[in-house]
PDB file of C-alpha atoms in Angstrom:
ATOM      1  CA  MET Y  10       0.140   0.090  -0.130  1.00 59.00           C
ATOM      2  CA  SER Y  11       1.320   3.276  -0.757  1.00 72.00           C
ATOM      3  CA  LYS Y  12       1.698   6.012   1.780  1.00 91.00           C
ATOM      4  CA  HIS Y  13       2.410   9.651   1.758  1.00 96.00           C
ATOM      5  CA  VAL Y  14       6.036  11.013   2.830  1.00 97.00           C
ATOM      6  CA  VAL Y  15       6.143  14.700   3.411  1.00 97.00           C
ATOM      7  CA  LEU Y  16       9.865  15.816   3.462  1.00 97.00           C
ATOM      8  CA  GLY Y  17       9.745  19.072   6.392  1.00 95.00           C
ATOM      9  CA  GLY Y  18       6.542  17.538   7.759  1.00 95.00           C
ATOM     10  CA  PHE Y  19       6.895  20.010  10.497  1.00 93.00           C
ATOM     11  CA  GLY Y  20       7.408  23.466   8.511  1.00 92.00           C
ATOM     12  CA  HIS Y  21       5.510  25.501   7.139  1.00 91.00           C
ATOM     13  CA  VAL Y  22       3.751  23.926   3.897  1.00 96.00           C
ATOM     14  CA  GLY Y  23       4.255  20.465   5.086  1.00 96.00           C
ATOM     15  CA  SER Y  24       2.505  20.683   8.321  1.00 95.00           C
ATOM     16  CA  HIS Y  25      -0.771  21.952   6.524  1.00 96.00           C
ATOM     17  CA  ILE Y  26       0.082  18.760   4.073  1.00 97.00           C
ATOM     18  CA  VAL Y  27       0.097  16.325   6.906  1.00 96.00           C
ATOM     19  CA  LYS Y  28      -2.996  17.510   8.327  1.00 95.00           C
ATOM     20  CA  LYS Y  29      -5.069  17.528   5.583  1.00 96.00           C
ATOM     21  CA  LEU Y  30      -3.840  14.359   4.663  1.00 96.00           C
ATOM     22  CA  THR Y  31      -4.536  12.491   7.831  1.00 94.00           C
ATOM     23  CA  GLU Y  32      -8.038  14.398   7.948  1.00 93.00           C
ATOM     24  CA  ARG Y  33      -8.385  12.265   4.580  1.00 93.00           C
ATOM     25  CA  GLY Y  34      -7.696   9.243   6.645  1.00 93.00           C
ATOM     26  CA  CYS Y  35      -4.211   8.892   4.824  1.00 93.00           C
ATOM     27  CA  GLU Y  36      -1.273   6.947   6.156  1.00 90.00           C
ATOM     28  CA  VAL Y  37       1.225  10.054   6.364  1.00 95.00           C
ATOM     29  CA  ILE Y  38       5.038   9.866   7.548  1.00 95.00           C
ATOM     30  CA  SER Y  39       6.356  12.992   8.666  1.00 95.00           C
ATOM     31  CA  VAL Y  40       9.963  13.667   8.295  1.00 96.00           C
ATOM     32  CA  SER Y  41      11.781  16.157  10.243  1.00 94.00           C
ATOM     33  CA  ARG Y  42      15.721  16.675  11.052  1.00 90.00           C
ATOM     34  CA  SER Y  43      14.103  18.194  14.870  1.00 86.00           C
ATOM     35  CA  PRO Y  44      12.552  15.525  17.012  1.00 81.00           C
ATOM     36  CA  HIS Y  45       8.823  16.261  17.649  1.00 81.00           C
ATOM     37  CA  ASN Y  46       5.019  13.950  18.519  1.00 82.00           C
ATOM     38  CA  ALA Y  47       3.019  13.243  15.758  1.00 85.00           C
ATOM     39  CA  ARG Y  48      -0.027  15.601  16.366  1.00 86.00           C
ATOM     40  CA  TYR Y  49      -2.710  13.545  14.502  1.00 87.00           C
ATOM     41  CA  PRO Y  50      -3.841   9.540  14.378  1.00 85.00           C
ATOM     42  CA  LEU Y  51      -2.620   8.669  11.622  1.00 86.00           C
ATOM     43  CA  GLU Y  52       0.936  10.631  11.532  1.00 91.00           C
ATOM     44  CA  GLN Y  53       4.140   8.557  11.937  1.00 93.00           C
ATOM     45  CA  THR Y  54       7.307  11.170  12.840  1.00 94.00           C
ATOM     46  CA  ILE Y  55      10.711  10.091  11.701  1.00 94.00           C
ATOM     47  CA  THR Y  56      13.619  12.297  13.108  1.00 94.00           C
ATOM     48  CA  GLY Y  57      16.519  12.300  10.414  1.00 94.00           C
ATOM     49  CA  ASP Y  58      18.877  13.698   8.138  1.00 94.00           C
ATOM     50  CA  ILE Y  59      18.100  13.435   4.344  1.00 95.00           C
ATOM     51  CA  THR Y  60      21.440  14.463   3.036  1.00 95.00           C
ATOM     52  CA  GLU Y  61      22.393  11.164   5.029  1.00 95.00           C
ATOM     53  CA  GLU Y  62      23.610   8.392   2.244  1.00 95.00           C
ATOM     54  CA  GLY Y  63      20.568   5.863   2.647  1.00 96.00           C
ATOM     55  CA  PHE Y  64      18.168   7.346   4.618  1.00 96.00           C
ATOM     56  CA  LEU Y  65      15.464   7.885   1.827  1.00 96.00           C
ATOM     57  CA  SER Y  66      16.024   5.216  -0.141  1.00 94.00           C
ATOM     58  CA  ASN Y  67      15.163   2.910   2.760  1.00 94.00           C
ATOM     59  CA  LEU Y  68      12.242   4.907   3.782  1.00 95.00           C
ATOM     60  CA  VAL Y  69      10.741   5.481   0.298  1.00 95.00           C
ATOM     61  CA  ASN Y  70       8.918   2.564  -1.569  1.00 91.00           C
ATOM     62  CA  ASN Y  71       7.317   1.892  -4.843  1.00 90.00           C
ATOM     63  CA  GLN Y  72       4.380   3.783  -5.576  1.00 88.00           C
ATOM     64  CA  ASP Y  73       4.556   6.476  -2.724  1.00 94.00           C
ATOM     65  CA  LYS Y  74       4.038   9.801  -2.902  1.00 97.00           C
ATOM     66  CA  VAL Y  75       6.527  12.363  -1.637  1.00 97.00           C
ATOM     67  CA  TYR Y  76       6.649  15.761  -1.175  1.00 98.00           C
ATOM     68  CA  LEU Y  77       9.504  17.761  -1.013  1.00 98.00           C
ATOM     69  CA  CYS Y  78       8.591  20.576   1.451  1.00 97.00           C
ATOM     70  CA  CYS Y  79      12.272  21.181   3.127  1.00 95.00           C
ATOM     71  CA  ALA Y  80      15.264  23.879   2.808  1.00 94.00           C
ATOM     72  CA  PRO Y  81      18.130  24.721   4.680  1.00 94.00           C
ATOM     73  CA  SER Y  82      18.036  27.671   6.502  1.00 92.00           C
ATOM     74  CA  TYR Y  83      18.097  30.602   4.398  1.00 91.00           C
ATOM     75  CA  GLN Y  84      21.574  31.823   5.413  1.00 94.00           C
ATOM     76  CA  ASN Y  85      23.008  28.191   4.245  1.00 96.00           C
ATOM     77  CA  TRP Y  86      21.101  28.253   1.070  1.00 96.00           C
ATOM     78  CA  ASP Y  87      24.756  28.649  -0.680  1.00 96.00           C
ATOM     79  CA  THR Y  88      25.946  25.825   0.835  1.00 97.00           C
ATOM     80  CA  ASP Y  89      23.916  23.388   1.827  1.00 97.00           C
ATOM     81  CA  PHE Y  90      21.046  23.635  -0.709  1.00 97.00           C
ATOM     82  CA  LEU Y  91      21.923  22.227  -4.065  1.00 97.00           C
ATOM     83  CA  PRO Y  92      23.706  19.182  -2.260  1.00 97.00           C
ATOM     84  CA  MET Y  93      20.597  18.576  -0.573  1.00 97.00           C
ATOM     85  CA  ILE Y  94      18.719  18.229  -3.990  1.00 97.00           C
ATOM     86  CA  GLU Y  95      21.610  15.949  -5.404  1.00 96.00           C
ATOM     87  CA  ARG Y  96      21.323  13.619  -2.560  1.00 96.00           C
ATOM     88  CA  ILE Y  97      17.489  13.313  -2.979  1.00 96.00           C
ATOM     89  CA  SER Y  98      18.122  12.531  -7.013  1.00 95.00           C
ATOM     90  CA  GLN Y  99      20.665   9.765  -5.752  1.00 94.00           C
ATOM     91  CA  GLU Y 100      18.280   8.315  -3.489  1.00 95.00           C
ATOM     92  CA  LEU Y 101      14.966   8.580  -5.170  1.00 94.00           C
ATOM     93  CA  SER Y 102      15.103   9.132  -9.092  1.00 90.00           C
ATOM     94  CA  ASP Y 103      14.910   4.957  -9.591  1.00 90.00           C
ATOM     95  CA  LYS Y 104      11.638   4.635  -7.295  1.00 94.00           C
ATOM     96  CA  HIS Y 105       8.309   4.617  -9.366  1.00 95.00           C
ATOM     97  CA  ILE Y 106       7.229   7.213  -7.241  1.00 96.00           C
ATOM     98  CA  VAL Y 107       5.544  11.079  -7.229  1.00 96.00           C
ATOM     99  CA  LEU Y 108       7.898  13.710  -5.978  1.00 97.00           C
ATOM    100  CA  VAL Y 109       5.408  16.958  -5.488  1.00 98.00           C
ATOM    101  CA  TYR Y 110       8.115  19.534  -5.292  1.00 98.00           C
ATOM    102  CA  ALA Y 111       7.306  22.614  -3.213  1.00 98.00           C
ATOM    103  CA  ASP Y 112       8.853  25.672  -5.171  1.00 97.00           C
ATOM    104  CA  ASN Y 113       8.743  29.321  -5.356  1.00 94.00           C
ATOM    105  CA  LEU Y 114       9.192  32.564  -7.804  1.00 92.00           C
ATOM    106  CA  TYR Y 115      12.910  33.198  -7.433  1.00 92.00           C
ATOM    107  CA  MET Y 116      14.014  31.263 -10.219  1.00 90.00           C
ATOM    108  CA  TYR Y 117      12.271  33.702 -12.749  1.00 90.00           C
ATOM    109  CA  GLY Y 118      14.325  36.794 -11.390  1.00 87.00           C
ATOM    110  CA  PRO Y 119      12.623  40.064 -11.498  1.00 83.00           C
ATOM    111  CA  GLN Y 120       9.416  40.526 -13.878  1.00 80.00           C
ATOM    112  CA  THR Y 121       8.061  43.917 -14.951  1.00 77.00           C
ATOM    113  CA  GLY Y 122       4.508  42.119 -16.037  1.00 76.00           C
ATOM    114  CA  THR Y 123       3.024  39.312 -15.789  1.00 80.00           C
ATOM    115  CA  PHE Y 124       4.474  36.035 -16.150  1.00 83.00           C
ATOM    116  CA  CYS Y 125       3.413  32.184 -15.953  1.00 88.00           C
ATOM    117  CA  GLU Y 126       4.642  28.676 -16.080  1.00 91.00           C
ATOM    118  CA  ASN Y 127       6.656  29.245 -19.494  1.00 90.00           C
ATOM    119  CA  THR Y 128       8.062  32.705 -18.814  1.00 89.00           C
ATOM    120  CA  SER Y 129      11.697  32.789 -19.294  1.00 86.00           C
ATOM    121  CA  PRO Y 130      14.267  33.736 -16.383  1.00 82.00           C
ATOM    122  CA  SER Y 131      15.657  37.082 -16.238  1.00 80.00           C
ATOM    123  CA  THR Y 132      18.817  38.174 -14.759  1.00 76.00           C
ATOM    124  CA  LEU Y 133      18.909  36.078 -11.574  1.00 83.00           C
ATOM    125  CA  GLY Y 134      20.138  37.062  -8.235  1.00 91.00           C
ATOM    126  CA  PRO Y 135      21.883  34.214  -5.561  1.00 93.00           C
ATOM    127  CA  LYS Y 136      18.949  32.567  -4.246  1.00 93.00           C
ATOM    128  CA  GLY Y 137      17.562  32.472  -7.739  1.00 94.00           C
ATOM    129  CA  GLN Y 138      20.110  30.982  -9.329  1.00 94.00           C
ATOM    130  CA  ILE Y 139      20.207  28.605  -6.778  1.00 96.00           C
ATOM    131  CA  ARG Y 140      16.670  27.591  -7.117  1.00 95.00           C
ATOM    132  CA  PHE Y 141      16.655  27.463 -10.607  1.00 94.00           C
ATOM    133  CA  GLU Y 142      19.509  25.047 -10.732  1.00 95.00           C
ATOM    134  CA  ALA Y 143      18.011  22.978  -7.789  1.00 96.00           C
ATOM    135  CA  TYR Y 144      14.524  22.767 -10.385  1.00 95.00           C
ATOM    136  CA  HIS Y 145      16.914  21.619 -13.436  1.00 94.00           C
ATOM    137  CA  SER Y 146      19.042  19.182 -11.090  1.00 94.00           C
ATOM    138  CA  LEU Y 147      15.375  17.254 -10.550  1.00 94.00           C
ATOM    139  CA  VAL Y 148      13.350  17.539 -13.453  1.00 92.00           C
ATOM    140  CA  GLU Y 149      16.632  16.454 -15.884  1.00 90.00           C
ATOM    141  CA  LYS Y 150      17.599  13.538 -13.477  1.00 88.00           C
ATOM    142  CA  LYS Y 151      17.131  10.336 -15.531  1.00 81.00           C
ATOM    143  CA  GLY Y 152      14.986   7.533 -13.385  1.00 86.00           C
ATOM    144  CA  ASN Y 153      11.740   6.307 -12.969  1.00 92.00           C
ATOM    145  CA  TRP Y 154       9.911   8.935 -10.641  1.00 94.00           C
ATOM    146  CA  ASN Y 155       7.126  11.429 -11.764  1.00 95.00           C
ATOM    147  CA  ILE Y 156       7.842  14.995 -10.711  1.00 96.00           C
ATOM    148  CA  VAL Y 157       4.901  17.637 -10.087  1.00 97.00           C
ATOM    149  CA  THR Y 158       6.688  21.082  -9.543  1.00 97.00           C
ATOM    150  CA  CYS Y 159       4.149  23.470  -7.451  1.00 97.00           C
ATOM    151  CA  ARG Y 160       5.071  27.402  -7.168  1.00 96.00           C
ATOM    152  CA  ALA Y 161       4.408  29.971  -4.799  1.00 94.00           C
ATOM    153  CA  ALA Y 162       4.564  33.506  -4.182  1.00 90.00           C
ATOM    154  CA  ASP Y 163       5.279  35.037  -0.825  1.00 88.00           C
ATOM    155  CA  PHE Y 164       2.971  33.001   1.915  1.00 90.00           C
ATOM    156  CA  TYR Y 165       0.534  34.206   4.588  1.00 88.00           C
ATOM    157  CA  GLY Y 166      -1.780  32.333   6.503  1.00 88.00           C
ATOM    158  CA  PRO Y 167      -1.795  30.189   9.267  1.00 89.00           C
ATOM    159  CA  GLY Y 168       1.611  29.357  11.105  1.00 89.00           C
ATOM    160  CA  VAL Y 169       3.402  31.658   8.874  1.00 89.00           C
ATOM    161  CA  HIS Y 170       5.132  34.041  11.128  1.00 85.00           C
ATOM    162  CA  GLN Y 171       8.640  35.627   9.564  1.00 83.00           C
ATOM    163  CA  ALA Y 172       7.332  37.004   6.181  1.00 83.00           C
ATOM    164  CA  LEU Y 173       6.372  39.644   4.465  1.00 80.00           C
ATOM    165  CA  MET Y 174       2.800  39.141   5.146  1.00 81.00           C
ATOM    166  CA  GLY Y 175       3.514  37.807   8.419  1.00 82.00           C
ATOM    167  CA  GLU Y 176       3.108  38.464  11.813  1.00 83.00           C
ATOM    168  CA  LEU Y 177       4.670  42.095  11.647  1.00 81.00           C
ATOM    169  CA  VAL Y 178       1.456  43.258   9.733  1.00 81.00           C
ATOM    170  CA  PHE Y 179      -1.346  40.778  11.494  1.00 79.00           C
ATOM    171  CA  LYS Y 180       0.289  40.527  14.860  1.00 81.00           C
ATOM    172  CA  SER Y 181       1.103  44.128  14.735  1.00 78.00           C
ATOM    173  CA  ALA Y 182      -2.587  45.239  13.914  1.00 76.00           C
ATOM    174  CA  LEU Y 183      -4.266  42.621  16.318  1.00 77.00           C
ATOM    175  CA  GLU Y 184      -2.399  44.325  19.498  1.00 79.00           C
ATOM    176  CA  GLY Y 185      -3.182  47.704  18.176  1.00 76.00           C
ATOM    177  CA  LYS Y 186       0.247  48.554  16.816  1.00 78.00           C
ATOM    178  CA  SER Y 187       1.236  49.743  13.485  1.00 76.00           C
ATOM    179  CA  ALA Y 188       1.450  47.040  10.453  1.00 77.00           C
ATOM    180  CA  ILE Y 189       4.971  46.986   9.251  1.00 78.00           C
ATOM    181  CA  TYR Y 190       5.331  45.765   5.716  1.00 77.00           C
ATOM    182  CA  LEU Y 191       9.225  44.837   5.075  1.00 76.00           C
ATOM    183  CA  GLY Y 192       9.301  46.239   1.357  1.00 72.00           C
ATOM    184  CA  SER Y 193       7.721  48.782  -1.019  1.00 72.00           C
ATOM    185  CA  LEU Y 194       4.059  49.882  -0.323  1.00 70.00           C
ATOM    186  CA  SER Y 195       4.194  51.013  -3.866  1.00 69.00           C
ATOM    187  CA  SER Y 196       5.088  47.745  -5.818  1.00 71.00           C
ATOM    188  CA  VAL Y 197       3.276  44.874  -7.296  1.00 73.00           C
ATOM    189  CA  HIS Y 198       3.466  41.745  -5.572  1.00 76.00           C
ATOM    190  CA  SER Y 199       1.890  38.534  -4.894  1.00 81.00           C
ATOM    191  CA  PHE Y 200       0.816  36.307  -2.124  1.00 85.00           C
ATOM    192  CA  THR Y 201      -0.014  32.728  -1.897  1.00 90.00           C
ATOM    193  CA  TYR Y 202      -2.347  31.894   0.828  1.00 90.00           C
ATOM    194  CA  ILE Y 203      -0.372  28.630   2.228  1.00 94.00           C
ATOM    195  CA  GLU Y 204      -3.408  26.154   2.991  1.00 95.00           C
ATOM    196  CA  ASP Y 205      -4.227  26.609  -0.997  1.00 94.00           C
ATOM    197  CA  PHE Y 206      -0.705  25.998  -1.435  1.00 96.00           C
ATOM    198  CA  ALA Y 207      -0.753  22.887   0.559  1.00 97.00           C
ATOM    199  CA  GLN Y 208      -3.921  21.320  -0.681  1.00 97.00           C
ATOM    200  CA  ALA Y 209      -2.373  22.395  -4.699  1.00 97.00           C
ATOM    201  CA  MET Y 210       0.159  19.775  -4.276  1.00 98.00           C
ATOM    202  CA  ILE Y 211      -1.667  17.128  -2.605  1.00 97.00           C
ATOM    203  CA  THR Y 212      -4.484  17.806  -5.690  1.00 97.00           C
ATOM    204  CA  LEU Y 213      -1.278  17.434  -8.107  1.00 97.00           C
ATOM    205  CA  ALA Y 214      -0.097  14.642  -6.953  1.00 97.00           C
ATOM    206  CA  GLU Y 215      -2.692  12.371  -7.225  1.00 95.00           C
ATOM    207  CA  ASP Y 216      -3.718  13.859 -11.076  1.00 96.00           C
ATOM    208  CA  LYS Y 217      -1.334  11.822 -13.719  1.00 96.00           C
ATOM    209  CA  ARG Y 218      -1.833  14.956 -15.794  1.00 96.00           C
ATOM    210  CA  ALA Y 219      -0.075  17.021 -13.723  1.00 97.00           C
ATOM    211  CA  TYR Y 220       3.196  14.684 -13.799  1.00 96.00           C
ATOM    212  CA  GLY Y 221       6.045  16.294 -15.504  1.00 94.00           C
ATOM    213  CA  GLY Y 222       4.780  19.957 -15.544  1.00 95.00           C
ATOM    214  CA  ILE Y 223       5.339  22.935 -13.694  1.00 96.00           C
ATOM    215  CA  TRP Y 224       2.126  24.678 -11.668  1.00 96.00           C
ATOM    216  CA  HIS Y 225       1.679  28.127 -10.382  1.00 94.00           C
ATOM    217  CA  VAL Y 226      -0.798  27.951  -7.849  1.00 90.00           C
ATOM    218  CA  PRO Y 227      -3.503  30.746  -7.800  1.00 77.00           C
ATOM    219  CA  MET Y 228      -2.682  33.517  -5.856  1.00 73.00           C
ATOM    220  CA  ARG Y 229      -3.284  37.041  -5.015  1.00 62.00           C
ATOM    221  CA  CYS Y 230      -1.897  39.569  -7.395  1.00 56.00           C
ATOM    222  CA  GLN Y 231      -2.256  42.934  -7.096  1.00 55.00           C
ATOM    223  CA  SER Y 232      -0.630  46.156  -5.839  1.00 50.00           C
ATOM    224  CA  VAL Y 233       0.583  46.187  -2.239  1.00 52.00           C
ATOM    225  CA  LEU Y 234      -0.113  49.917  -1.831  1.00 53.00           C
ATOM    226  CA  LYS Y 235      -0.749  51.651   1.363  1.00 53.00           C
ATOM    227  CA  PRO Y 236      -4.210  52.171   1.139  1.00 57.00           C
ATOM    228  CA  SER Y 237      -5.049  48.703  -0.241  1.00 62.00           C
ATOM    229  CA  LEU Y 238      -3.350  47.207   2.766  1.00 63.00           C
ATOM    230  CA  THR Y 239      -4.646  49.653   5.348  1.00 63.00           C
ATOM    231  CA  LYS Y 240      -8.285  49.077   4.092  1.00 63.00           C
ATOM    232  CA  TYR Y 241      -8.028  45.098   4.016  1.00 61.00           C
ATOM    233  CA  LEU Y 242      -6.870  45.253   7.713  1.00 63.00           C
ATOM    234  CA  ASN Y 243      -9.453  47.387   8.794  1.00 62.00           C
ATOM    235  CA  LYS Y 244     -12.128  45.202   6.790  1.00 58.00           C
ATOM    236  CA  TRP Y 245     -10.926  41.488   7.713  1.00 54.00           C
ATOM    237  CA  VAL Y 246      -8.971  41.770  10.476  1.00 56.00           C
ATOM    238  CA  LEU Y 247      -9.756  44.808  12.724  1.00 51.00           C
ATOM    239  CA  ASN Y 248     -12.975  46.328  13.879  1.00 51.00           C
ATOM    240  CA  GLN Y 249     -10.803  49.515  14.209  1.00 50.00           C
ATOM    241  CA  LYS Y 250      -8.547  51.821  12.021  1.00 51.00           C
ATOM    242  CA  SER Y 251      -4.690  50.767  11.561  1.00 51.00           C
ATOM    243  CA  LYS Y 252      -1.715  52.265   9.935  1.00 54.00           C
ATOM    244  CA  THR Y 253       0.611  50.649   7.630  1.00 50.00           C
ATOM    245  CA  TYR Y 254       3.631  51.685   6.936  1.00 47.00           C
ATOM    246  CA  GLN Y 255       6.901  50.436   5.045  1.00 49.00           C
ATOM    247  CA  VAL Y 256      10.533  49.139   6.303  1.00 48.00           C
ATOM    248  CA  GLY Y 257      12.875  49.380   3.572  1.00 48.00           C
ATOM    249  CA  LYS Y 258      12.786  47.254  -0.070  1.00 50.00           C
ATOM    250  CA  ARG Y 259      13.632  43.678  -0.336  1.00 50.00           C
ATOM    251  CA  GLN Y 260      15.790  42.042  -2.814  1.00 45.00           C
ATOM    252  CA  HIS Y 261      16.851  38.386  -3.799  1.00 49.00           C
TER     253      HIS Y 261
END
């Protein structure tokens, strides 16, 4: 019987995938580098290092669905991200599995307008180059697996704290403080609701038509203007007037 293996099952995206799958009655193995207790009746937790030789090949069987939701800490991407991807390829590419890869939009680089799954990358920064190479390392690996790539913009939603639309916006507003947005309030930006992204990964894993493709999860794309964000907070989060201001600009 096939099972669902969530790499990074205690992280932002992985924890939502684990929750949704167990609610459906699926057998789920949640893998994390840090020890943690099972949160749901059908969840089995395993602590380990996926870059350790033999760890994944012994854990994953044919017909399994594997959700790749983990990544090294942001400051260690330069040294650890691509070796992690290479190890996953070595351990799993010869197995008859579905690998669902949680990716972001970094590899497209700066864009001046609307873009889609077929958009060519522009000039990439260091993090964008890493994401670009990681994606191609997975999809160009010859083997028996089927790969589905899901891409999201910046997350917001339950459990998302350290993000553009994280606790500096929502927690501050709920506490009656000014909401702080770490970027330009006059720029166009996209955001993805994290529970929608988790559900999309599960849905795509079950549809053979999705295999081998890149999928942008539907996201809210609009100008993050100060009046728009303030209006949103007042309408959906607060019953009082709130203030919003920006701090600097973010680059990748």
